[in-house]
CSV table of C-alpha atoms in Angstrom, one decimal:
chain,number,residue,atom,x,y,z
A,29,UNK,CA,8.9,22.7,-32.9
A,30,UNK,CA,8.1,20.0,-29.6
A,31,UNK,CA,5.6,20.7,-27.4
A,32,UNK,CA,7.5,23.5,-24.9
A,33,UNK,CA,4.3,23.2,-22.1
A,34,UNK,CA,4.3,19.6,-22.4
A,35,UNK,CA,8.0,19.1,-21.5
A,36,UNK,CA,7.8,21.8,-18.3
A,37,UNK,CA,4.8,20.1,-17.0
A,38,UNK,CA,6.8,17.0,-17.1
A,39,UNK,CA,9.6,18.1,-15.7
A,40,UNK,CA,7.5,19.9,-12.6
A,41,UNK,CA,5.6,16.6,-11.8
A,42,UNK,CA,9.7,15.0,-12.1
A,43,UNK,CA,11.1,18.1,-9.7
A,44,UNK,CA,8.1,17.5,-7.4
A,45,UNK,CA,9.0,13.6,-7.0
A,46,UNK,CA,12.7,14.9,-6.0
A,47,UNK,CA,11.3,16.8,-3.1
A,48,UNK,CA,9.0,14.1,-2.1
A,49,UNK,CA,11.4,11.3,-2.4
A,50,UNK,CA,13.4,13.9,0.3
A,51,UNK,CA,10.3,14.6,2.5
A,52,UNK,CA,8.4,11.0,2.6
A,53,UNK,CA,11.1,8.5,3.0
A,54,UNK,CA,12.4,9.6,6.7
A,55,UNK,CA,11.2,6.4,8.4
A,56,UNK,CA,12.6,3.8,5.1
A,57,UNK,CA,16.3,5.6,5.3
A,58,UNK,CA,16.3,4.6,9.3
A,59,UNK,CA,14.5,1.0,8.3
A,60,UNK,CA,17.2,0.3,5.8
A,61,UNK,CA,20.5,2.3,8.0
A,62,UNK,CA,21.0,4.0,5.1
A,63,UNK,CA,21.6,8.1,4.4
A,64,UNK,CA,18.5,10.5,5.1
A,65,UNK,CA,19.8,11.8,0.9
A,66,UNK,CA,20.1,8.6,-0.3
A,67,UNK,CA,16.5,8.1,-2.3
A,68,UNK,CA,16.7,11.8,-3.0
A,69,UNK,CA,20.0,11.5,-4.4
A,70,UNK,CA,18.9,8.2,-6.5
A,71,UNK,CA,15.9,9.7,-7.7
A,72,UNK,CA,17.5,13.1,-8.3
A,73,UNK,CA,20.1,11.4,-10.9
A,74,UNK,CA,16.8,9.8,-12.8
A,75,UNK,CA,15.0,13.1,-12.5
A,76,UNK,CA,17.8,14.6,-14.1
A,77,UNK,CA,18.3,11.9,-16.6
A,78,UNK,CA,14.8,12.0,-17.5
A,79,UNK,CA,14.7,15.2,-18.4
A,80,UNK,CA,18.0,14.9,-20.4
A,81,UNK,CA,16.2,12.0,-22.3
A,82,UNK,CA,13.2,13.9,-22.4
A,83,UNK,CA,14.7,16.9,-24.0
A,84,UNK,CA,17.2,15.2,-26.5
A,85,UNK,CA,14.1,12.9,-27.9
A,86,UNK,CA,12.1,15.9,-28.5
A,87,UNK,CA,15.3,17.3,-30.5
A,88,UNK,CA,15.1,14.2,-33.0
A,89,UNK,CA,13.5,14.3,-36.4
A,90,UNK,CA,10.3,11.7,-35.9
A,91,UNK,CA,10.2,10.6,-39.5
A,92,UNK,CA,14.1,9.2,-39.2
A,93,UNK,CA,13.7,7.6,-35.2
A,94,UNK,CA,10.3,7.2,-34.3
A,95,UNK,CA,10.1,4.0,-35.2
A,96,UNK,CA,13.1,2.5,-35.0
A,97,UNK,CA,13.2,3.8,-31.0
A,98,UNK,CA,9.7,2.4,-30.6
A,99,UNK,CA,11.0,-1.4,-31.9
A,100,UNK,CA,13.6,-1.3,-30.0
A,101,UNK,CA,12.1,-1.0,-26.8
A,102,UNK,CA,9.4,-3.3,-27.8
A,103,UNK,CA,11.9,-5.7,-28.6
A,104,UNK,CA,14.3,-4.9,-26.6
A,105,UNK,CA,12.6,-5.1,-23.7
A,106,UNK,CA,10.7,-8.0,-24.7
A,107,UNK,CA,14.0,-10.2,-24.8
A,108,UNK,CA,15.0,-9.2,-21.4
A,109,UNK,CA,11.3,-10.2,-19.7
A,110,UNK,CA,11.8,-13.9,-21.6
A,111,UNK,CA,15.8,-14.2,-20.7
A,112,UNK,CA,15.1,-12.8,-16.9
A,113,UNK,CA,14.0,-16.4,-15.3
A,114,UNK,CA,17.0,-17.6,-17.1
A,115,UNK,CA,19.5,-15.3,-15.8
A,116,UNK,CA,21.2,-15.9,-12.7
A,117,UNK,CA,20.2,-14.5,-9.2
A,118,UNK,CA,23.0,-12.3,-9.0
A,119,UNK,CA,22.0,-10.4,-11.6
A,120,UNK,CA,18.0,-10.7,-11.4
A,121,UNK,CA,17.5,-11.8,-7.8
A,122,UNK,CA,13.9,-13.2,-7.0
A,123,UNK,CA,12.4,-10.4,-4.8
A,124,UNK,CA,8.8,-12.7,-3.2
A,125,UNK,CA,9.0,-15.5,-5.7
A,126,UNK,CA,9.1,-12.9,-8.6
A,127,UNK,CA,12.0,-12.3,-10.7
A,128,UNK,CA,10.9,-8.6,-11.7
A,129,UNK,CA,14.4,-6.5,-12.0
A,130,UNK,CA,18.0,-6.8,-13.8
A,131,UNK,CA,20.8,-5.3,-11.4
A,132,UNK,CA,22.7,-2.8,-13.1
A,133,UNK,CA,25.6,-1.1,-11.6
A,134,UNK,CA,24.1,-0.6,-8.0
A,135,UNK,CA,20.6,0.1,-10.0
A,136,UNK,CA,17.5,-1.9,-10.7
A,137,UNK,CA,16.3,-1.8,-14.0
A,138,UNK,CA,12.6,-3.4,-14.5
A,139,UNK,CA,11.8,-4.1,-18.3
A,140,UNK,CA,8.4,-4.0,-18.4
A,141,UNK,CA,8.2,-0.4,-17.5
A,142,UNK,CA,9.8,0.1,-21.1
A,143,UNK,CA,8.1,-2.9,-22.5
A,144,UNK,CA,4.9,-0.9,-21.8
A,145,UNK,CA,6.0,2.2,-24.0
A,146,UNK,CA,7.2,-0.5,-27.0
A,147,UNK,CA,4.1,-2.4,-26.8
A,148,UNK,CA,1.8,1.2,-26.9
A,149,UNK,CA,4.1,2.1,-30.2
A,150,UNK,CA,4.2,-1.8,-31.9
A,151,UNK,CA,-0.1,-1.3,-31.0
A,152,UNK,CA,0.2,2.1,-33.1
A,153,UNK,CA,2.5,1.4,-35.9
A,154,UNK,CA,0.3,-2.1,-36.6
A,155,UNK,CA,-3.2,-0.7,-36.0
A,156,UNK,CA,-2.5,2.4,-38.4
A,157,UNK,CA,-1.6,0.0,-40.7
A,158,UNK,CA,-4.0,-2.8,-40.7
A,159,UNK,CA,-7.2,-1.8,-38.7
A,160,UNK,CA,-7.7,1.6,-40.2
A,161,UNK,CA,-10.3,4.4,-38.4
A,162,UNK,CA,-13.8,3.7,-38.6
A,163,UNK,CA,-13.7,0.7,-41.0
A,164,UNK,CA,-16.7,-1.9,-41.3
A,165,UNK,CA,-15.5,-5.5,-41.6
A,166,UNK,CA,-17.8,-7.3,-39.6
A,167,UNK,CA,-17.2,-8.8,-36.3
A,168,UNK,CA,-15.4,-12.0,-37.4
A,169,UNK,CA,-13.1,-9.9,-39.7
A,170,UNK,CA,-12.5,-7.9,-36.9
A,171,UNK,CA,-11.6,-10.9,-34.9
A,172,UNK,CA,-9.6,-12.4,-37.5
A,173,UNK,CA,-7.2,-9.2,-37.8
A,174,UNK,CA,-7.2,-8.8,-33.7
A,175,UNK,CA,-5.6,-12.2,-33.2
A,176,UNK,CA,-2.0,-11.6,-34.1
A,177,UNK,CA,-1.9,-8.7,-31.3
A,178,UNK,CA,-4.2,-11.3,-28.8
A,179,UNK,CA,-1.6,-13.7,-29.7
A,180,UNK,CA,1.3,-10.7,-28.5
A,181,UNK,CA,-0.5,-9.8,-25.7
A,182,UNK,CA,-1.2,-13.0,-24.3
A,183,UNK,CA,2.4,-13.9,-24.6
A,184,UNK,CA,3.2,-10.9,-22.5
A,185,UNK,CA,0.6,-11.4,-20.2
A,186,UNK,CA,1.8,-14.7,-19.0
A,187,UNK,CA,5.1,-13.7,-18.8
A,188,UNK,CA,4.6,-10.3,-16.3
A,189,UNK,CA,1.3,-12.1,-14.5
A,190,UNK,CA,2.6,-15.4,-13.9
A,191,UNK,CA,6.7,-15.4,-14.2
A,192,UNK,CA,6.8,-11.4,-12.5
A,193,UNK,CA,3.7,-11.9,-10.3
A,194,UNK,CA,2.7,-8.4,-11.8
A,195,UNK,CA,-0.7,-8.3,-12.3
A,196,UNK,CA,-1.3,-4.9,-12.2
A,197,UNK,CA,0.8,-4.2,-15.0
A,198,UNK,CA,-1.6,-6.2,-16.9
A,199,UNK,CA,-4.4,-4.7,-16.1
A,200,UNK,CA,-2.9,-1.3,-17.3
A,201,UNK,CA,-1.8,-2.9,-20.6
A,202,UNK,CA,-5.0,-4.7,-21.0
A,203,UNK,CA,-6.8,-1.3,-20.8
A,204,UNK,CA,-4.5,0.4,-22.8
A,205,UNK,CA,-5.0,-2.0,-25.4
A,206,UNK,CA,-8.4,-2.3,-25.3
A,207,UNK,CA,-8.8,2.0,-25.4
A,208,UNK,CA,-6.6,1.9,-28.2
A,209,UNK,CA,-8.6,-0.7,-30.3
A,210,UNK,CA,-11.4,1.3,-29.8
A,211,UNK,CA,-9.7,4.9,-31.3
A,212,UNK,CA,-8.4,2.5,-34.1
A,213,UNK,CA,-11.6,2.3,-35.2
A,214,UNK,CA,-12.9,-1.0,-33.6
A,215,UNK,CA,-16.7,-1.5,-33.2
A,216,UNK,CA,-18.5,-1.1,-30.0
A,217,UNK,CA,-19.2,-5.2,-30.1
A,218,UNK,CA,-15.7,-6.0,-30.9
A,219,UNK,CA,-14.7,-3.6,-28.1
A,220,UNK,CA,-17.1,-5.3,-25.4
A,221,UNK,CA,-16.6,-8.6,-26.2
A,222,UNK,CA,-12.9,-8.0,-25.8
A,223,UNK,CA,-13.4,-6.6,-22.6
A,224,UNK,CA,-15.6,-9.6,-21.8
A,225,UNK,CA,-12.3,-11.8,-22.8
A,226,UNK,CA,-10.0,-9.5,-20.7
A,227,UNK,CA,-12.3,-9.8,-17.5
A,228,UNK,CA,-12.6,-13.6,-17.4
A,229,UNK,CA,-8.8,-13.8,-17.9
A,230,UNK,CA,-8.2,-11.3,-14.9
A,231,UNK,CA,-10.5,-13.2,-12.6
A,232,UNK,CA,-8.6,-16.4,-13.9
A,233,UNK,CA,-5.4,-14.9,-13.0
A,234,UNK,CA,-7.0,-13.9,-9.1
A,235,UNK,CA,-8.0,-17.3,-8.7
A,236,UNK,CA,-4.8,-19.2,-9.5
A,237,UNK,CA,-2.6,-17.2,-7.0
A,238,UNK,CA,-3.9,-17.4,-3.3
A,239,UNK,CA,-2.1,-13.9,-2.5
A,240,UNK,CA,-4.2,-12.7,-5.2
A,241,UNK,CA,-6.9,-14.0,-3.4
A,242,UNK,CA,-5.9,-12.7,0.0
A,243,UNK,CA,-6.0,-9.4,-1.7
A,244,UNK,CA,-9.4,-9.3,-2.6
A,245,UNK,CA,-10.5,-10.1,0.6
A,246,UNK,CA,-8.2,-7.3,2.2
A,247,UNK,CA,-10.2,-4.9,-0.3
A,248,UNK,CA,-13.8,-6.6,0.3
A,249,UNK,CA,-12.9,-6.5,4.1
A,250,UNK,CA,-12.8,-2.6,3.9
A,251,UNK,CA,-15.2,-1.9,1.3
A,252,UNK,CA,-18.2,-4.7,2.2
A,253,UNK,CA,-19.8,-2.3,5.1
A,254,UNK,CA,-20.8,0.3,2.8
A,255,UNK,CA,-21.4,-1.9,-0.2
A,256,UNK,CA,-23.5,-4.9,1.9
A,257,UNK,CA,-26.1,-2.4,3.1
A,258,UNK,CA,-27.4,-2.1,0.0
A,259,UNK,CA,-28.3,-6.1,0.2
A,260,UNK,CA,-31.0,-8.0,2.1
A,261,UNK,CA,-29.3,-8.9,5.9
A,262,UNK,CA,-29.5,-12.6,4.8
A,263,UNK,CA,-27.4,-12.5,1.3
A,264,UNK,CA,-25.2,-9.6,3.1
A,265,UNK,CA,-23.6,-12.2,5.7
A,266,UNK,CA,-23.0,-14.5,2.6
A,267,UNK,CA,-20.8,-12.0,0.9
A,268,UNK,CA,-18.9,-10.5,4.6
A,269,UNK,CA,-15.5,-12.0,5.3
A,270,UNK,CA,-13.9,-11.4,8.8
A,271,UNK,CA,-12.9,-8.1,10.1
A,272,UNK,CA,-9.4,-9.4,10.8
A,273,UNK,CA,-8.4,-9.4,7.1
A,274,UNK,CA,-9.0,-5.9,7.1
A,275,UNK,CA,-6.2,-3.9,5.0
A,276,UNK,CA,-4.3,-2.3,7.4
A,277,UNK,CA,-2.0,-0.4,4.2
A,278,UNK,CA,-5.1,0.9,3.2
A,279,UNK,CA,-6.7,2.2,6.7
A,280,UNK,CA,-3.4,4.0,7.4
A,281,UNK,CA,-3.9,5.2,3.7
A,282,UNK,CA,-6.8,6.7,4.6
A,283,UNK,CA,-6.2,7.8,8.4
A,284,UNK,CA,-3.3,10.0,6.4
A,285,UNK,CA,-5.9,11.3,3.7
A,286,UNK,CA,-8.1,12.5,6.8
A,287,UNK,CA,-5.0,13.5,8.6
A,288,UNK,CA,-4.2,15.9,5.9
A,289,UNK,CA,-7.7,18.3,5.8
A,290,UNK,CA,-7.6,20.6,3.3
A,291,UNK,CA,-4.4,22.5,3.7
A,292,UNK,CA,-2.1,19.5,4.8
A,293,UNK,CA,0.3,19.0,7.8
A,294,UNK,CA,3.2,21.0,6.2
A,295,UNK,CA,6.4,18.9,4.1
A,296,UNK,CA,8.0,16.9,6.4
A,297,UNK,CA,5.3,17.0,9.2
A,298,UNK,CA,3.5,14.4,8.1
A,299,UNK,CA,3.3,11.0,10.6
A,300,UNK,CA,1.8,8.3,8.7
A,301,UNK,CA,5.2,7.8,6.8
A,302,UNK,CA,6.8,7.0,10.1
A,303,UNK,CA,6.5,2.9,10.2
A,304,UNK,CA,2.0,3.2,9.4
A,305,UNK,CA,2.8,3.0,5.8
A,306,UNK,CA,5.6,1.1,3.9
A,307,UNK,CA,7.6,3.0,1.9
A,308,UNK,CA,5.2,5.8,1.2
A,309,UNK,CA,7.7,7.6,-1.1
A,310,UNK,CA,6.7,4.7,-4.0
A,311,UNK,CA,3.1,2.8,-4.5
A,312,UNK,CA,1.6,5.3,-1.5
A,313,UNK,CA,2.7,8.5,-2.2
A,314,UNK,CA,-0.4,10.2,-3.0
A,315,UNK,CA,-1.7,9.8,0.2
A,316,UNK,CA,1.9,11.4,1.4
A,317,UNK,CA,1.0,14.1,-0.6
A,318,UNK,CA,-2.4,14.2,0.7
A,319,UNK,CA,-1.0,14.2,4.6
A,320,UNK,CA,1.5,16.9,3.8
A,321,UNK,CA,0.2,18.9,1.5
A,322,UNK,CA,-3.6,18.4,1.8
A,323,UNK,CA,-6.7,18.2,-0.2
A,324,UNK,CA,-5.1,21.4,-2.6
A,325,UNK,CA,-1.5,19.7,-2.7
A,326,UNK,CA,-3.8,16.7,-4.5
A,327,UNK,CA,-5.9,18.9,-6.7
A,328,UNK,CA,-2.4,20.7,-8.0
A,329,UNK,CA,-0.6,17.3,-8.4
A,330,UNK,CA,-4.0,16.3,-10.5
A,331,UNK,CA,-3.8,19.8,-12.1
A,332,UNK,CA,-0.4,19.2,-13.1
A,333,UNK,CA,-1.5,15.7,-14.5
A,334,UNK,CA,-4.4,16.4,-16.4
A,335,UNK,CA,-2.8,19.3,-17.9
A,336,UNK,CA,-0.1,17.1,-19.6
A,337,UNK,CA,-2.6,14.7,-20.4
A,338,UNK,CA,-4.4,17.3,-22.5
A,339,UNK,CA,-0.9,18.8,-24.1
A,340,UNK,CA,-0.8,14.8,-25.1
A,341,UNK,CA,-3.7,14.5,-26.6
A,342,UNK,CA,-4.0,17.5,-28.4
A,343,UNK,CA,-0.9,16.4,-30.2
A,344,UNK,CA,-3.1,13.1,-31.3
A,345,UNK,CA,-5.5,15.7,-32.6
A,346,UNK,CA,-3.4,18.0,-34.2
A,347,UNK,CA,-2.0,15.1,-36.4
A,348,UNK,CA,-2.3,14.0,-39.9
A,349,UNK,CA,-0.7,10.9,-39.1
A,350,UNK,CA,-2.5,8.0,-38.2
A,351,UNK,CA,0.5,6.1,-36.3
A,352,UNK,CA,1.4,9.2,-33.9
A,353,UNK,CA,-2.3,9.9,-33.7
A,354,UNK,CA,-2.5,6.3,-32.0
A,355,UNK,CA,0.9,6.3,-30.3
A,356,UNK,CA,-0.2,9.2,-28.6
A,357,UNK,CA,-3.4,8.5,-27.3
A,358,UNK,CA,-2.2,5.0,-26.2
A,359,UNK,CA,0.9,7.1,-24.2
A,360,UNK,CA,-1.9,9.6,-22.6
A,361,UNK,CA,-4.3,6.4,-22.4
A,362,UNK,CA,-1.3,4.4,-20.2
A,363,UNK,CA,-0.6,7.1,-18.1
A,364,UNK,CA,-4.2,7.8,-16.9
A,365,UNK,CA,-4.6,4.1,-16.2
A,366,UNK,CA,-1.5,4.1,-14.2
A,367,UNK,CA,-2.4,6.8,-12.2
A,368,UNK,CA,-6.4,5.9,-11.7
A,369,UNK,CA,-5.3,2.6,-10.8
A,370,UNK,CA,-2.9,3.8,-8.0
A,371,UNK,CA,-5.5,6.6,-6.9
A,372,UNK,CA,-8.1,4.2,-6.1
A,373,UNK,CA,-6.2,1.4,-4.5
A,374,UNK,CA,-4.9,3.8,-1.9
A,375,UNK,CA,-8.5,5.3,-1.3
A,376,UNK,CA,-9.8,1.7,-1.1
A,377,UNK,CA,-11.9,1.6,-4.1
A,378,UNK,CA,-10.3,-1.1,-5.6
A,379,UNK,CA,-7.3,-3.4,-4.1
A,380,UNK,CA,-4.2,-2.3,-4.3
A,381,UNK,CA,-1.9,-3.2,-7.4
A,382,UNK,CA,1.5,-2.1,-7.2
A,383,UNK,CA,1.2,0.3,-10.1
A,384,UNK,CA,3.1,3.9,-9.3
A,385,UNK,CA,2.4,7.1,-9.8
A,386,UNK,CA,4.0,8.3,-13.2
A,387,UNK,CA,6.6,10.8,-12.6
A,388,UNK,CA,5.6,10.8,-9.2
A,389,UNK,CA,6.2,8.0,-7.4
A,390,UNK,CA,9.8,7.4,-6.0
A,391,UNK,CA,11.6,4.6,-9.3
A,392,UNK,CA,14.4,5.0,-11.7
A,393,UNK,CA,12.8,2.3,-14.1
A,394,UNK,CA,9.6,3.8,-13.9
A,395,UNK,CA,10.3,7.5,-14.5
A,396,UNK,CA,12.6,6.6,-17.0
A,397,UNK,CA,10.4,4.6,-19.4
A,398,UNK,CA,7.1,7.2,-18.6
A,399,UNK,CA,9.8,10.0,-19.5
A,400,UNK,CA,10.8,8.1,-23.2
A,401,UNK,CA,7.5,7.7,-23.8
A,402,UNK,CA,6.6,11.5,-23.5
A,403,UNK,CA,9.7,12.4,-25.6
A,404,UNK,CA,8.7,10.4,-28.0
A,405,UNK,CA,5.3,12.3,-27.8
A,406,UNK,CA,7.2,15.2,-28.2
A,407,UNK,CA,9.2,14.4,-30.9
A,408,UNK,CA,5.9,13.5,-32.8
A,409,UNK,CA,4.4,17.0,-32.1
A,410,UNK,CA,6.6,18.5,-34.5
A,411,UNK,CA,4.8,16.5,-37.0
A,412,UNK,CA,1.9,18.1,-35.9
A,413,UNK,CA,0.6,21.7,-35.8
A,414,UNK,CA,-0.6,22.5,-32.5
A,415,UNK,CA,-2.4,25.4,-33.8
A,416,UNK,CA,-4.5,24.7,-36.1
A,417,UNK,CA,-8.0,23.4,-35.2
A,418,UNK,CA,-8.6,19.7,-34.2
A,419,UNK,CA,-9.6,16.9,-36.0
A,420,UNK,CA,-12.1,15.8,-33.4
């Protein structure tokens, strides 16, 4: 039998982004002269659908479609993300230089949300197969079996960094990848000197994009005070860029944090949504959350979220086999990153990436792929008996 607590927790954290889609996006319906119900209504027909999928997946016998689901959306979506430059505007239209979405009947479908869940099961299905857990094969072994999946990941990296302008995307599939090595059975060398490999190519991809580079400053302009005091006055004016790049996305962030207090404004009440932060119903809707509901409306919405994460993982460890032990953990492992990444460019830790909240954060694409992803989970947990004692 699936995971029953795993599917409601889903489905709240999917009935909370409903609400919120309703309650944060007051100023972006009057921006756009479109209906006060019209992202609710949009996002309440992929709610809905998600938990359709959701549910149906979990009903599916794992040993029959796993795989052939997971291929197909590794594939599948692979294709679309190489054809999409090629395709005509009417049908991707370049949104900032980046062709990143496929019109669909009035909707926007954005492939590398699903490429992400293909890629974490193609990842699974090979490691299980090739890399084995704990095995000892020496560093250059290691690096001789790692360089098919470099050569797949680099492929994709160029596509979504340089042809979607989507670098955040990498960094969550970098880090998934690299977490994923690790649980494969990868040594602690092999896993830092990949990471070394990972970090130079991020900073490569910053520097060959000058609003990559604008970025950073936006961040450093925020962050520098608290983080220059900590160097002598003469190497601190070195590093200190003007004030007037300052971030102003990520001071009304944080005005609407503080707004907030502990117990929040009240839904609806909050005023940071109205024209201080673009669209907070997407990449900024935790700090909605933070203004309306407050410092408790945050801790249940990480509650919620590290609750599912755990139903995720104990699947992995409940598991005899090794490719749904690593499909699993690379699902729980993508969804953390997703949501750490968005947490701390909206607090002003680090800059801002475009990455949404899973579930969460107002998307059809988005919730959709997150959503096949856990019912593929789910239909893996009845391989997997959830009450016996862990492996680990």
């Amino acid at each position: 039998m699936a995971d029953r607590k795993l599917f409601a927790l889903v489905s709240t954290l999917i009935g909370m982004s409903i609400i919120l889609s309703y309650s944060l996006s007051t100023y972006t319906t009057l921006l756009f002269g479109v209906s006060e119900f019209h992202f609710v209504m949009r996002q309440s027909v992929f709610g809905l659908m998600s938990i359709t999928v959701i549910w149906i997946l979990a009903q599916l016998d794992p040993d029959k479609y796993l795989t052939p689901i997971g291929f197909l959306l590794f594939l599948g979506s692979a294709s679309l993300m190489i054809a999409m430059p090629f395709l005509p505007e009417s049908i991707v239209p370049a949104v900032g230089g980046a062709k990143r979405w496929i019109k669909v009947a009035g909707f926007s479908l954005a492939p590398v949300e699903f490429f992400k869940i293909g890629f974490v099961y193609f990842l699974a299905w090979s490691f299980s197969r090739k890399l084995g857990h704990h095995a000892n094969m020496g560093l250059v072994n290691e690096f001789k079996r790692f360089f098919p999946y470099a050569l797949v990941f680099v492929v994709a990296m160029f596509v979504i960094a340089f042809v979607q302008s989507d670098l955040g995307q990498v960094v969550v599939l970098g880090l998934t990848l690299l977490f994923m090595l690790m649980f494969a059975g990868s040594s602690f060398r092999f896993f830092f000197s990949i990471l070394s490999a990972v970090l130079t190519f991020f900073i490569f991809f910053i520097l060959t994009a000058e609003h990559r580079v604008l970025r950073i400053k936006s961040w450093w302009a925020l962050a520098q005070n608290s983080v220059l005091e900590l160097f002598p006055a003469s190497i601190a004016e070195q590093l200190r860029v003007p004030t007037e790049v300052e971030p102003y996305q990520i001071g009304h962030s944080l005005n609407a944090i503080h707004n907030g207090g502990f117990f929040g404004t009240g839904i609806a009440n909050g005023t940071f949504k109205l024209g201080f932060l673009s669209e907070v119903h997407t990449d900024f809707i935790l700090a909605g959350v933070a203004e309306e509901f407050g410092f408790f409306g945050v801790f249940f919405v990480v509650f919620i979220f590290m609750w599912m994460l755990q139903r995720i993982f104990k699947v992995a460890n409940r598991t005899d086999d090794d490719s749904i032990y690593l499909f699993s953990i690379g699902i729980g492992v993508l969804l953390s990153f997703a949501f750490l990444v968005n947490a701390y460019g909206i607090s002003g830790i680090t800059p801002i990436k475009g990455i949404s909240v899973p579930f969460l954060s107002y998307g059809g694409s988005a919730i959709l792929a997150a959503s096949i992803g856990v019912g593929m989970v789910l239909m893996a947990s009845k391989k997997a008996d959830m009450d016996k004692r862990g492996k680990y």
